[in-house]
Amino acid sequence: MNKLNSLLLRPPLPASFFIFRQSHILVKSDSKRIPITTTTNNTTTNANTIITNNIFFSPRFYSAEAGLTRSNIEARIIDIIKSFDKVDPKKVSPHSKFADDLGLDSLDTVEVVMNIEEDFSIEIPDKEADEIRSIKDAVDYISKRDEAH
Amino acid sequence: MNRKSILSIYRQLLREVHKQYTLQNNNPYWKLELIKIFRQNQNVNDKELLVKSNQDAFDLLSFLKSNRRYSELMAQSNKLYGLTEQQRIEKTANRVGLKTPSDQDILLPFESMPS
């Protein structure tokens, strides 16, 4: 247990930078066991019972992800609009306009824009929300907003 | 009162209802109800009724907004705001390193009594 503890304290970076994968801190198989003679006390110890040299630390970085790609945003918006029950899913294409192609009235458009807002966790101010009249407008607007996710 | 302001109120109402009801209860009932009411009055031509329903919508919006703001401010300044009596007592006891007795602890002396 002491060995394990000293092992965990070894990495030069703070422990929070690593997610320890338990499967990698397992006892090594006999075939790979190499007896190591330590110089200090002149006894042979099986230093490899716990893997010391082969530990695989998988770093996980908590930095921000790269922004959404345009195709990703488009696919999500199309999904939102297809799930809207007044819309015929077959008519939805990346270039559809809410009023002309999909037959939505102003109240429906507000609802659709709200659904998009909720899905991307952003708030769209009134002025800009009024200008979103097609799927393309929505994709353009969302790709401009960095905090959308 | 024009088309734009009605849509703006509608949008803000949807947003408030989403924040306060749909997200809290994980239930779209209130949102659907709101949509239904707006749809019902979609083709109203009576001017008086239009003015009245618009005023109602505006009042509802300000009520929802100010209520949420009030709770947010209260929660900021008062840690015990919004807790039940039980939770409040538990937190108070924890504060001085104590724990409130569980139901088991309270019943135990009575159970061990000879009947």
PDB file of C-alpha atoms in Angstrom:
ATOM      1  CA  MET A   1       0.000   0.000   0.000  1.00  0.00           C
ATOM      2  CA  ASN A   2       2.911   2.310   0.768  1.00  0.00           C
ATOM      3  CA  LYS A   3       4.316   1.617  -2.647  1.00  0.00           C
ATOM      4  CA  LEU A   4       1.051   2.508  -4.217  1.00  0.00           C
ATOM      5  CA  ASN A   5       0.889   5.712  -2.242  1.00  0.00           C
ATOM      6  CA  SER A   6       4.379   6.746  -3.178  1.00  0.00           C
ATOM      7  CA  LEU A   7       3.518   5.909  -6.735  1.00  0.00           C
ATOM      8  CA  LEU A   8       0.511   8.133  -6.733  1.00  0.00           C
ATOM      9  CA  LEU A   9       2.552  10.989  -5.336  1.00  0.00           C
ATOM     10  CA  ARG A  10       5.196  10.601  -8.003  1.00  0.00           C
ATOM     11  CA  PRO A  11       3.927  12.558 -10.980  1.00  0.00           C
ATOM     12  CA  PRO A  12       5.400  16.015 -11.149  1.00  0.00           C
ATOM     13  CA  LEU A  13       2.041  17.537 -12.010  1.00  0.00           C
ATOM     14  CA  PRO A  14      -0.721  17.879  -9.417  1.00  0.00           C
ATOM     15  CA  ALA A  15      -2.791  14.730  -9.119  1.00  0.00           C
ATOM     16  CA  SER A  16      -5.854  16.596 -10.304  1.00  0.00           C
ATOM     17  CA  PHE A  17      -4.379  16.693 -13.782  1.00  0.00           C
ATOM     18  CA  PHE A  18      -4.671  12.956 -14.117  1.00  0.00           C
ATOM     19  CA  ILE A  19      -7.500  10.564 -14.106  1.00  0.00           C
ATOM     20  CA  PHE A  20      -6.030   7.388 -12.718  1.00  0.00           C
ATOM     21  CA  ARG A  21      -7.105   4.375 -14.600  1.00  0.00           C
ATOM     22  CA  GLN A  22      -7.099   1.589 -12.097  1.00  0.00           C
ATOM     23  CA  SER A  23      -6.573  -1.063 -14.728  1.00  0.00           C
ATOM     24  CA  HIS A  24      -3.126   0.315 -15.366  1.00  0.00           C
ATOM     25  CA  ILE A  25      -1.998   0.145 -11.757  1.00  0.00           C
ATOM     26  CA  LEU A  26      -2.432  -3.598 -11.682  1.00  0.00           C
ATOM     27  CA  VAL A  27       0.072  -6.257 -10.741  1.00  0.00           C
ATOM     28  CA  LYS A  28       2.158  -7.188 -13.727  1.00  0.00           C
ATOM     29  CA  SER A  29       2.210 -10.761 -15.001  1.00  0.00           C
ATOM     30  CA  ASP A  30       5.113 -13.044 -13.961  1.00  0.00           C
ATOM     31  CA  SER A  31       6.635 -13.195 -17.411  1.00  0.00           C
ATOM     32  CA  LYS A  32       7.417  -9.518 -17.374  1.00  0.00           C
ATOM     33  CA  ARG A  33       8.648  -9.408 -13.808  1.00  0.00           C
ATOM     34  CA  ILE A  34      12.233  -8.192 -13.694  1.00  0.00           C
ATOM     35  CA  PRO A  35      14.060  -8.420 -10.381  1.00  0.00           C
ATOM     36  CA  ILE A  36      15.729  -5.141  -9.600  1.00  0.00           C
ATOM     37  CA  THR A  37      18.645  -4.936  -7.208  1.00  0.00           C
ATOM     38  CA  THR A  38      18.572  -1.814  -5.213  1.00  0.00           C
ATOM     39  CA  THR A  39      21.921  -0.380  -4.280  1.00  0.00           C
ATOM     40  CA  THR A  40      20.960   0.973  -0.921  1.00  0.00           C
ATOM     41  CA  ASN A  41      20.182  -2.189   1.028  1.00  0.00           C
ATOM     42  CA  ASN A  42      21.536  -4.774  -1.368  1.00  0.00           C
ATOM     43  CA  THR A  43      18.403  -6.856  -1.413  1.00  0.00           C
ATOM     44  CA  THR A  44      16.552  -7.996  -4.436  1.00  0.00           C
ATOM     45  CA  THR A  45      13.080  -6.618  -4.539  1.00  0.00           C
ATOM     46  CA  ASN A  46      10.374  -7.159  -6.974  1.00  0.00           C
ATOM     47  CA  ALA A  47       9.859  -3.571  -7.843  1.00  0.00           C
ATOM     48  CA  ASN A  48       7.603  -4.602 -10.642  1.00  0.00           C
ATOM     49  CA  THR A  49       4.827  -6.061  -8.565  1.00  0.00           C
ATOM     50  CA  ILE A  50       3.355  -2.671  -9.031  1.00  0.00           C
ATOM     51  CA  ILE A  51       4.086  -1.281 -12.401  1.00  0.00           C
ATOM     52  CA  THR A  52       6.297   1.703 -11.953  1.00  0.00           C
ATOM     53  CA  ASN A  53       7.619   2.320 -15.396  1.00  0.00           C
ATOM     54  CA  ASN A  54       4.651   1.398 -17.533  1.00  0.00           C
ATOM     55  CA  ILE A  55       1.935   3.380 -15.872  1.00  0.00           C
ATOM     56  CA  PHE A  56      -0.209   5.065 -18.414  1.00  0.00           C
ATOM     57  CA  PHE A  57      -1.549   8.326 -17.140  1.00  0.00           C
ATOM     58  CA  SER A  58      -4.328   9.511 -19.278  1.00  0.00           C
ATOM     59  CA  PRO A  59      -4.321  13.279 -19.066  1.00  0.00           C
ATOM     60  CA  ARG A  60      -7.681  14.932 -19.209  1.00  0.00           C
ATOM     61  CA  PHE A  61      -7.648  18.580 -20.018  1.00  0.00           C
ATOM     62  CA  TYR A  62     -10.368  20.759 -18.677  1.00  0.00           C
ATOM     63  CA  SER A  63      -9.862  23.558 -21.134  1.00  0.00           C
ATOM     64  CA  ALA A  64     -12.700  24.754 -23.319  1.00  0.00           C
ATOM     65  CA  GLU A  65     -13.725  22.631 -26.222  1.00  0.00           C
ATOM     66  CA  ALA A  66     -13.416  23.927 -29.716  1.00  0.00           C
ATOM     67  CA  GLY A  67     -16.551  25.783 -30.820  1.00  0.00           C
ATOM     68  CA  LEU A  68     -19.408  24.128 -32.620  1.00  0.00           C
ATOM     69  CA  THR A  69     -18.940  23.418 -36.258  1.00  0.00           C
ATOM     70  CA  ARG A  70     -21.379  24.812 -38.761  1.00  0.00           C
ATOM     71  CA  SER A  71     -22.560  21.414 -39.932  1.00  0.00           C
ATOM     72  CA  ASN A  72     -23.105  20.376 -36.320  1.00  0.00           C
ATOM     73  CA  ILE A  73     -25.219  23.477 -35.607  1.00  0.00           C
ATOM     74  CA  GLU A  74     -27.195  22.958 -38.796  1.00  0.00           C
ATOM     75  CA  ALA A  75     -27.936  19.325 -37.974  1.00  0.00           C
ATOM     76  CA  ARG A  76     -29.107  20.224 -34.484  1.00  0.00           C
ATOM     77  CA  ILE A  77     -31.346  23.046 -35.690  1.00  0.00           C
ATOM     78  CA  ILE A  78     -32.877  20.820 -38.359  1.00  0.00           C
ATOM     79  CA  ASP A  79     -33.573  18.212 -35.683  1.00  0.00           C
ATOM     80  CA  ILE A  80     -35.269  20.806 -33.480  1.00  0.00           C
ATOM     81  CA  ILE A  81     -37.463  21.963 -36.346  1.00  0.00           C
ATOM     82  CA  LYS A  82     -38.303  18.436 -37.424  1.00  0.00           C
ATOM     83  CA  SER A  83     -39.456  17.644 -33.901  1.00  0.00           C
ATOM     84  CA  PHE A  84     -41.874  20.596 -34.027  1.00  0.00           C
ATOM     85  CA  ASP A  85     -45.246  18.970 -34.583  1.00  0.00           C
ATOM     86  CA  LYS A  86     -46.602  21.515 -37.069  1.00  0.00           C
ATOM     87  CA  VAL A  87     -43.738  20.983 -39.460  1.00  0.00           C
ATOM     88  CA  ASP A  88     -43.684  18.282 -42.106  1.00  0.00           C
ATOM     89  CA  PRO A  89     -40.241  16.676 -41.560  1.00  0.00           C
ATOM     90  CA  LYS A  90     -39.921  15.951 -45.272  1.00  0.00           C
ATOM     91  CA  LYS A  91     -40.038  19.636 -46.171  1.00  0.00           C
ATOM     92  CA  VAL A  92     -37.167  20.628 -43.891  1.00  0.00           C
ATOM     93  CA  SER A  93     -33.966  21.461 -45.713  1.00  0.00           C
ATOM     94  CA  PRO A  94     -31.009  23.692 -44.752  1.00  0.00           C
ATOM     95  CA  HIS A  95     -32.445  26.486 -46.876  1.00  0.00           C
ATOM     96  CA  SER A  96     -36.083  26.391 -45.741  1.00  0.00           C
ATOM     97  CA  LYS A  97     -37.729  29.579 -44.590  1.00  0.00           C
ATOM     98  CA  PHE A  98     -40.036  29.290 -41.596  1.00  0.00           C
ATOM     99  CA  ALA A  99     -42.986  31.188 -43.017  1.00  0.00           C
ATOM    100  CA  ASP A 100     -42.794  30.446 -46.751  1.00  0.00           C
ATOM    101  CA  ASP A 101     -41.512  26.874 -46.917  1.00  0.00           C
ATOM    102  CA  LEU A 102     -42.595  25.400 -43.610  1.00  0.00           C
ATOM    103  CA  GLY A 103     -45.900  27.249 -43.208  1.00  0.00           C
ATOM    104  CA  LEU A 104     -45.221  28.561 -39.716  1.00  0.00           C
ATOM    105  CA  ASP A 105     -46.925  31.728 -38.478  1.00  0.00           C
ATOM    106  CA  SER A 106     -45.350  34.364 -36.252  1.00  0.00           C
ATOM    107  CA  LEU A 107     -46.298  32.605 -32.996  1.00  0.00           C
ATOM    108  CA  ASP A 108     -44.790  29.346 -34.266  1.00  0.00           C
ATOM    109  CA  THR A 109     -41.635  31.153 -35.302  1.00  0.00           C
ATOM    110  CA  VAL A 110     -41.283  32.558 -31.788  1.00  0.00           C
ATOM    111  CA  GLU A 111     -41.672  29.036 -30.409  1.00  0.00           C
ATOM    112  CA  VAL A 112     -39.099  27.592 -32.781  1.00  0.00           C
ATOM    113  CA  VAL A 113     -36.596  30.320 -31.923  1.00  0.00           C
ATOM    114  CA  MET A 114     -37.253  29.688 -28.221  1.00  0.00           C
ATOM    115  CA  ASN A 115     -36.600  25.964 -28.718  1.00  0.00           C
ATOM    116  CA  ILE A 116     -33.326  26.781 -30.444  1.00  0.00           C
ATOM    117  CA  GLU A 117     -32.453  29.135 -27.571  1.00  0.00           C
ATOM    118  CA  GLU A 118     -33.123  26.456 -24.992  1.00  0.00           C
ATOM    119  CA  ASP A 119     -31.195  23.811 -26.878  1.00  0.00           C
ATOM    120  CA  PHE A 120     -28.068  25.918 -27.261  1.00  0.00           C
ATOM    121  CA  SER A 121     -28.462  27.481 -23.769  1.00  0.00           C
ATOM    122  CA  ILE A 122     -28.294  31.068 -24.914  1.00  0.00           C
ATOM    123  CA  GLU A 123     -30.648  34.027 -24.761  1.00  0.00           C
ATOM    124  CA  ILE A 124     -31.401  35.753 -28.020  1.00  0.00           C
ATOM    125  CA  PRO A 125     -32.403  39.419 -27.623  1.00  0.00           C
ATOM    126  CA  ASP A 126     -35.751  40.437 -29.163  1.00  0.00           C
ATOM    127  CA  LYS A 127     -34.267  42.437 -31.981  1.00  0.00           C
ATOM    128  CA  GLU A 128     -32.091  39.602 -33.214  1.00  0.00           C
ATOM    129  CA  ALA A 129     -34.748  36.969 -32.607  1.00  0.00           C
ATOM    130  CA  ASP A 130     -37.096  38.876 -34.925  1.00  0.00           C
ATOM    131  CA  GLU A 131     -34.569  38.651 -37.694  1.00  0.00           C
ATOM    132  CA  ILE A 132     -34.281  34.874 -37.591  1.00  0.00           C
ATOM    133  CA  ARG A 133     -36.691  33.830 -40.327  1.00  0.00           C
ATOM    134  CA  SER A 134     -35.026  30.807 -41.849  1.00  0.00           C
ATOM    135  CA  ILE A 135     -32.839  27.877 -40.878  1.00  0.00           C
ATOM    136  CA  LYS A 136     -29.880  29.595 -42.497  1.00  0.00           C
ATOM    137  CA  ASP A 137     -30.428  32.747 -40.378  1.00  0.00           C
ATOM    138  CA  ALA A 138     -30.516  30.619 -37.244  1.00  0.00           C
ATOM    139  CA  VAL A 139     -27.322  28.758 -38.150  1.00  0.00           C
ATOM    140  CA  ASP A 140     -25.592  32.060 -38.943  1.00  0.00           C
ATOM    141  CA  TYR A 141     -26.669  33.578 -35.662  1.00  0.00           C
ATOM    142  CA  ILE A 142     -25.689  30.572 -33.514  1.00  0.00           C
ATOM    143  CA  SER A 143     -22.262  30.308 -35.130  1.00  0.00           C
ATOM    144  CA  LYS A 144     -21.686  33.972 -34.246  1.00  0.00           C
ATOM    145  CA  ARG A 145     -22.417  33.327 -30.579  1.00  0.00           C
ATOM    146  CA  ASP A 146     -19.366  31.830 -28.895  1.00  0.00           C
ATOM    147  CA  GLU A 147     -21.100  30.771 -25.696  1.00  0.00           C
ATOM    148  CA  ALA A 148     -23.587  28.515 -27.507  1.00  0.00           C
ATOM    149  CA  HIS A 149     -23.047  24.857 -26.764  1.00  0.00           C
TER     150      HIS A 149
ATOM    151  CA  MET B   1     -49.708  47.852 -28.876  1.00  0.00           C
ATOM    152  CA  ASN B   2     -48.446  46.359 -32.091  1.00  0.00           C
ATOM    153  CA  ARG B   3     -47.581  42.973 -33.435  1.00  0.00           C
ATOM    154  CA  LYS B   4     -43.956  43.271 -32.416  1.00  0.00           C
ATOM    155  CA  SER B   5     -44.660  44.058 -28.785  1.00  0.00           C
ATOM    156  CA  ILE B   6     -47.109  41.146 -28.519  1.00  0.00           C
ATOM    157  CA  LEU B   7     -44.514  38.760 -29.912  1.00  0.00           C
ATOM    158  CA  SER B   8     -41.938  40.196 -27.559  1.00  0.00           C
ATOM    159  CA  ILE B   9     -44.191  39.593 -24.547  1.00  0.00           C
ATOM    160  CA  TYR B  10     -44.937  36.090 -25.826  1.00  0.00           C
ATOM    161  CA  ARG B  11     -41.248  35.349 -26.182  1.00  0.00           C
ATOM    162  CA  GLN B  12     -40.398  36.612 -22.712  1.00  0.00           C
ATOM    163  CA  LEU B  13     -43.310  34.713 -21.177  1.00  0.00           C
ATOM    164  CA  LEU B  14     -42.130  31.491 -22.829  1.00  0.00           C
ATOM    165  CA  ARG B  15     -38.659  32.123 -21.482  1.00  0.00           C
ATOM    166  CA  GLU B  16     -39.848  32.771 -17.929  1.00  0.00           C
ATOM    167  CA  VAL B  17     -42.141  29.752 -17.926  1.00  0.00           C
ATOM    168  CA  HIS B  18     -39.294  27.614 -19.245  1.00  0.00           C
ATOM    169  CA  LYS B  19     -36.970  28.795 -16.484  1.00  0.00           C
ATOM    170  CA  GLN B  20     -39.436  28.645 -13.629  1.00  0.00           C
ATOM    171  CA  TYR B  21     -41.667  25.718 -14.494  1.00  0.00           C
ATOM    172  CA  THR B  22     -40.429  23.492 -17.302  1.00  0.00           C
ATOM    173  CA  LEU B  23     -36.875  23.275 -15.974  1.00  0.00           C
ATOM    174  CA  GLN B  24     -37.865  23.039 -12.305  1.00  0.00           C
ATOM    175  CA  ASN B  25     -40.512  20.366 -12.695  1.00  0.00           C
ATOM    176  CA  ASN B  26     -39.321  18.768 -15.891  1.00  0.00           C
ATOM    177  CA  ASN B  27     -42.876  19.080 -17.158  1.00  0.00           C
ATOM    178  CA  PRO B  28     -43.933  21.094 -20.228  1.00  0.00           C
ATOM    179  CA  TYR B  29     -47.564  21.448 -19.025  1.00  0.00           C
ATOM    180  CA  TRP B  30     -47.342  25.179 -18.200  1.00  0.00           C
ATOM    181  CA  LYS B  31     -45.594  25.962 -21.446  1.00  0.00           C
ATOM    182  CA  LEU B  32     -48.214  24.114 -23.487  1.00  0.00           C
ATOM    183  CA  GLU B  33     -50.971  25.882 -21.582  1.00  0.00           C
ATOM    184  CA  LEU B  34     -49.414  29.273 -22.343  1.00  0.00           C
ATOM    185  CA  ILE B  35     -49.111  28.390 -26.020  1.00  0.00           C
ATOM    186  CA  LYS B  36     -52.742  27.287 -26.024  1.00  0.00           C
ATOM    187  CA  ILE B  37     -53.973  30.572 -24.552  1.00  0.00           C
ATOM    188  CA  PHE B  38     -52.054  32.614 -27.107  1.00  0.00           C
ATOM    189  CA  ARG B  39     -53.395  30.421 -29.904  1.00  0.00           C
ATOM    190  CA  GLN B  40     -56.970  30.839 -28.678  1.00  0.00           C
ATOM    191  CA  ASN B  41     -56.705  34.620 -28.916  1.00  0.00           C
ATOM    192  CA  GLN B  42     -54.861  34.518 -32.199  1.00  0.00           C
ATOM    193  CA  ASN B  43     -57.789  35.669 -34.331  1.00  0.00           C
ATOM    194  CA  VAL B  44     -59.503  38.024 -31.904  1.00  0.00           C
ATOM    195  CA  ASN B  45     -60.585  41.207 -33.648  1.00  0.00           C
ATOM    196  CA  ASP B  46     -62.415  42.901 -30.782  1.00  0.00           C
ATOM    197  CA  LYS B  47     -60.149  45.804 -29.939  1.00  0.00           C
ATOM    198  CA  GLU B  48     -61.148  46.062 -26.283  1.00  0.00           C
ATOM    199  CA  LEU B  49     -60.546  42.383 -25.697  1.00  0.00           C
ATOM    200  CA  LEU B  50     -57.195  42.613 -27.435  1.00  0.00           C
ATOM    201  CA  VAL B  51     -56.071  45.465 -25.220  1.00  0.00           C
ATOM    202  CA  LYS B  52     -57.268  43.625 -22.140  1.00  0.00           C
ATOM    203  CA  SER B  53     -55.571  40.327 -22.964  1.00  0.00           C
ATOM    204  CA  ASN B  54     -52.381  42.098 -23.868  1.00  0.00           C
ATOM    205  CA  GLN B  55     -52.450  43.905 -20.519  1.00  0.00           C
ATOM    206  CA  ASP B  56     -53.080  40.568 -18.775  1.00  0.00           C
ATOM    207  CA  ALA B  57     -50.108  39.013 -20.537  1.00  0.00           C
ATOM    208  CA  PHE B  58     -47.933  41.957 -19.598  1.00  0.00           C
ATOM    209  CA  ASP B  59     -49.036  41.760 -15.950  1.00  0.00           C
ATOM    210  CA  LEU B  60     -48.339  38.043 -15.842  1.00  0.00           C
ATOM    211  CA  LEU B  61     -44.899  38.626 -17.304  1.00  0.00           C
ATOM    212  CA  SER B  62     -43.996  41.285 -14.753  1.00  0.00           C
ATOM    213  CA  PHE B  63     -45.320  39.106 -11.945  1.00  0.00           C
ATOM    214  CA  LEU B  64     -43.237  36.108 -13.059  1.00  0.00           C
ATOM    215  CA  LYS B  65     -40.142  38.227 -13.591  1.00  0.00           C
ATOM    216  CA  SER B  66     -40.306  40.082 -10.296  1.00  0.00           C
ATOM    217  CA  ASN B  67     -41.075  36.900  -8.390  1.00  0.00           C
ATOM    218  CA  ARG B  68     -38.012  35.199  -9.807  1.00  0.00           C
ATOM    219  CA  ARG B  69     -35.858  38.251  -9.132  1.00  0.00           C
ATOM    220  CA  TYR B  70     -37.163  38.424  -5.560  1.00  0.00           C
ATOM    221  CA  SER B  71     -36.304  34.771  -4.903  1.00  0.00           C
ATOM    222  CA  GLU B  72     -32.866  35.202  -6.422  1.00  0.00           C
ATOM    223  CA  LEU B  73     -32.111  38.220  -4.241  1.00  0.00           C
ATOM    224  CA  MET B  74     -33.480  36.517  -1.120  1.00  0.00           C
ATOM    225  CA  ALA B  75     -31.421  33.396  -1.816  1.00  0.00           C
ATOM    226  CA  GLN B  76     -28.343  35.566  -2.209  1.00  0.00           C
ATOM    227  CA  SER B  77     -28.715  37.378   1.071  1.00  0.00           C
ATOM    228  CA  ASN B  78     -30.325  34.690   3.193  1.00  0.00           C
ATOM    229  CA  LYS B  79     -28.853  31.196   3.185  1.00  0.00           C
ATOM    230  CA  LEU B  80     -31.924  29.741   4.857  1.00  0.00           C
ATOM    231  CA  TYR B  81     -34.337  31.099   2.255  1.00  0.00           C
ATOM    232  CA  GLY B  82     -36.464  28.463   0.601  1.00  0.00           C
ATOM    233  CA  LEU B  83     -35.596  25.654   3.018  1.00  0.00           C
ATOM    234  CA  THR B  84     -38.203  23.610   4.834  1.00  0.00           C
ATOM    235  CA  GLU B  85     -38.387  23.752   8.637  1.00  0.00           C
ATOM    236  CA  GLN B  86     -36.692  20.337   8.873  1.00  0.00           C
ATOM    237  CA  GLN B  87     -33.809  21.353   6.592  1.00  0.00           C
ATOM    238  CA  ARG B  88     -33.408  24.632   8.447  1.00  0.00           C
ATOM    239  CA  ILE B  89     -33.089  22.884  11.830  1.00  0.00           C
ATOM    240  CA  GLU B  90     -30.666  20.321  10.389  1.00  0.00           C
ATOM    241  CA  LYS B  91     -28.440  23.045   8.982  1.00  0.00           C
ATOM    242  CA  THR B  92     -28.550  24.994  12.236  1.00  0.00           C
ATOM    243  CA  ALA B  93     -27.535  21.873  14.195  1.00  0.00           C
ATOM    244  CA  ASN B  94     -24.740  21.091  11.718  1.00  0.00           C
ATOM    245  CA  ARG B  95     -23.439  24.592  12.150  1.00  0.00           C
ATOM    246  CA  VAL B  96     -22.515  23.856  15.769  1.00  0.00           C
ATOM    247  CA  GLY B  97     -21.337  20.308  15.071  1.00  0.00           C
ATOM    248  CA  LEU B  98     -24.532  18.530  16.047  1.00  0.00           C
ATOM    249  CA  LYS B  99     -26.852  16.243  14.192  1.00  0.00           C
ATOM    250  CA  THR B 100     -30.585  16.117  14.483  1.00  0.00           C
ATOM    251  CA  PRO B 101     -31.752  12.784  15.879  1.00  0.00           C
ATOM    252  CA  SER B 102     -33.132  10.342  13.321  1.00  0.00           C
ATOM    253  CA  ASP B 103     -36.603   8.841  13.716  1.00  0.00           C
ATOM    254  CA  GLN B 104     -34.954   5.605  14.821  1.00  0.00           C
ATOM    255  CA  ASP B 105     -33.256   7.342  17.752  1.00  0.00           C
ATOM    256  CA  ILE B 106     -36.509   8.856  18.902  1.00  0.00           C
ATOM    257  CA  LEU B 107     -38.456   5.584  18.746  1.00  0.00           C
ATOM    258  CA  LEU B 108     -35.796   3.366  20.281  1.00  0.00           C
ATOM    259  CA  PRO B 109     -36.479   4.037  23.992  1.00  0.00           C
ATOM    260  CA  PHE B 110     -40.170   3.286  23.507  1.00  0.00           C
ATOM    261  CA  GLU B 111     -39.544   0.050  21.618  1.00  0.00           C
ATOM    262  CA  SER B 112     -37.290  -1.316  24.307  1.00  0.00           C
ATOM    263  CA  MET B 113     -39.870  -0.629  26.999  1.00  0.00           C
ATOM    264  CA  PRO B 114     -41.591  -3.750  28.385  1.00  0.00           C
ATOM    265  CA  SER B 115     -45.163  -3.870  27.217  1.00  0.00           C
TER     266      SER B 115
END
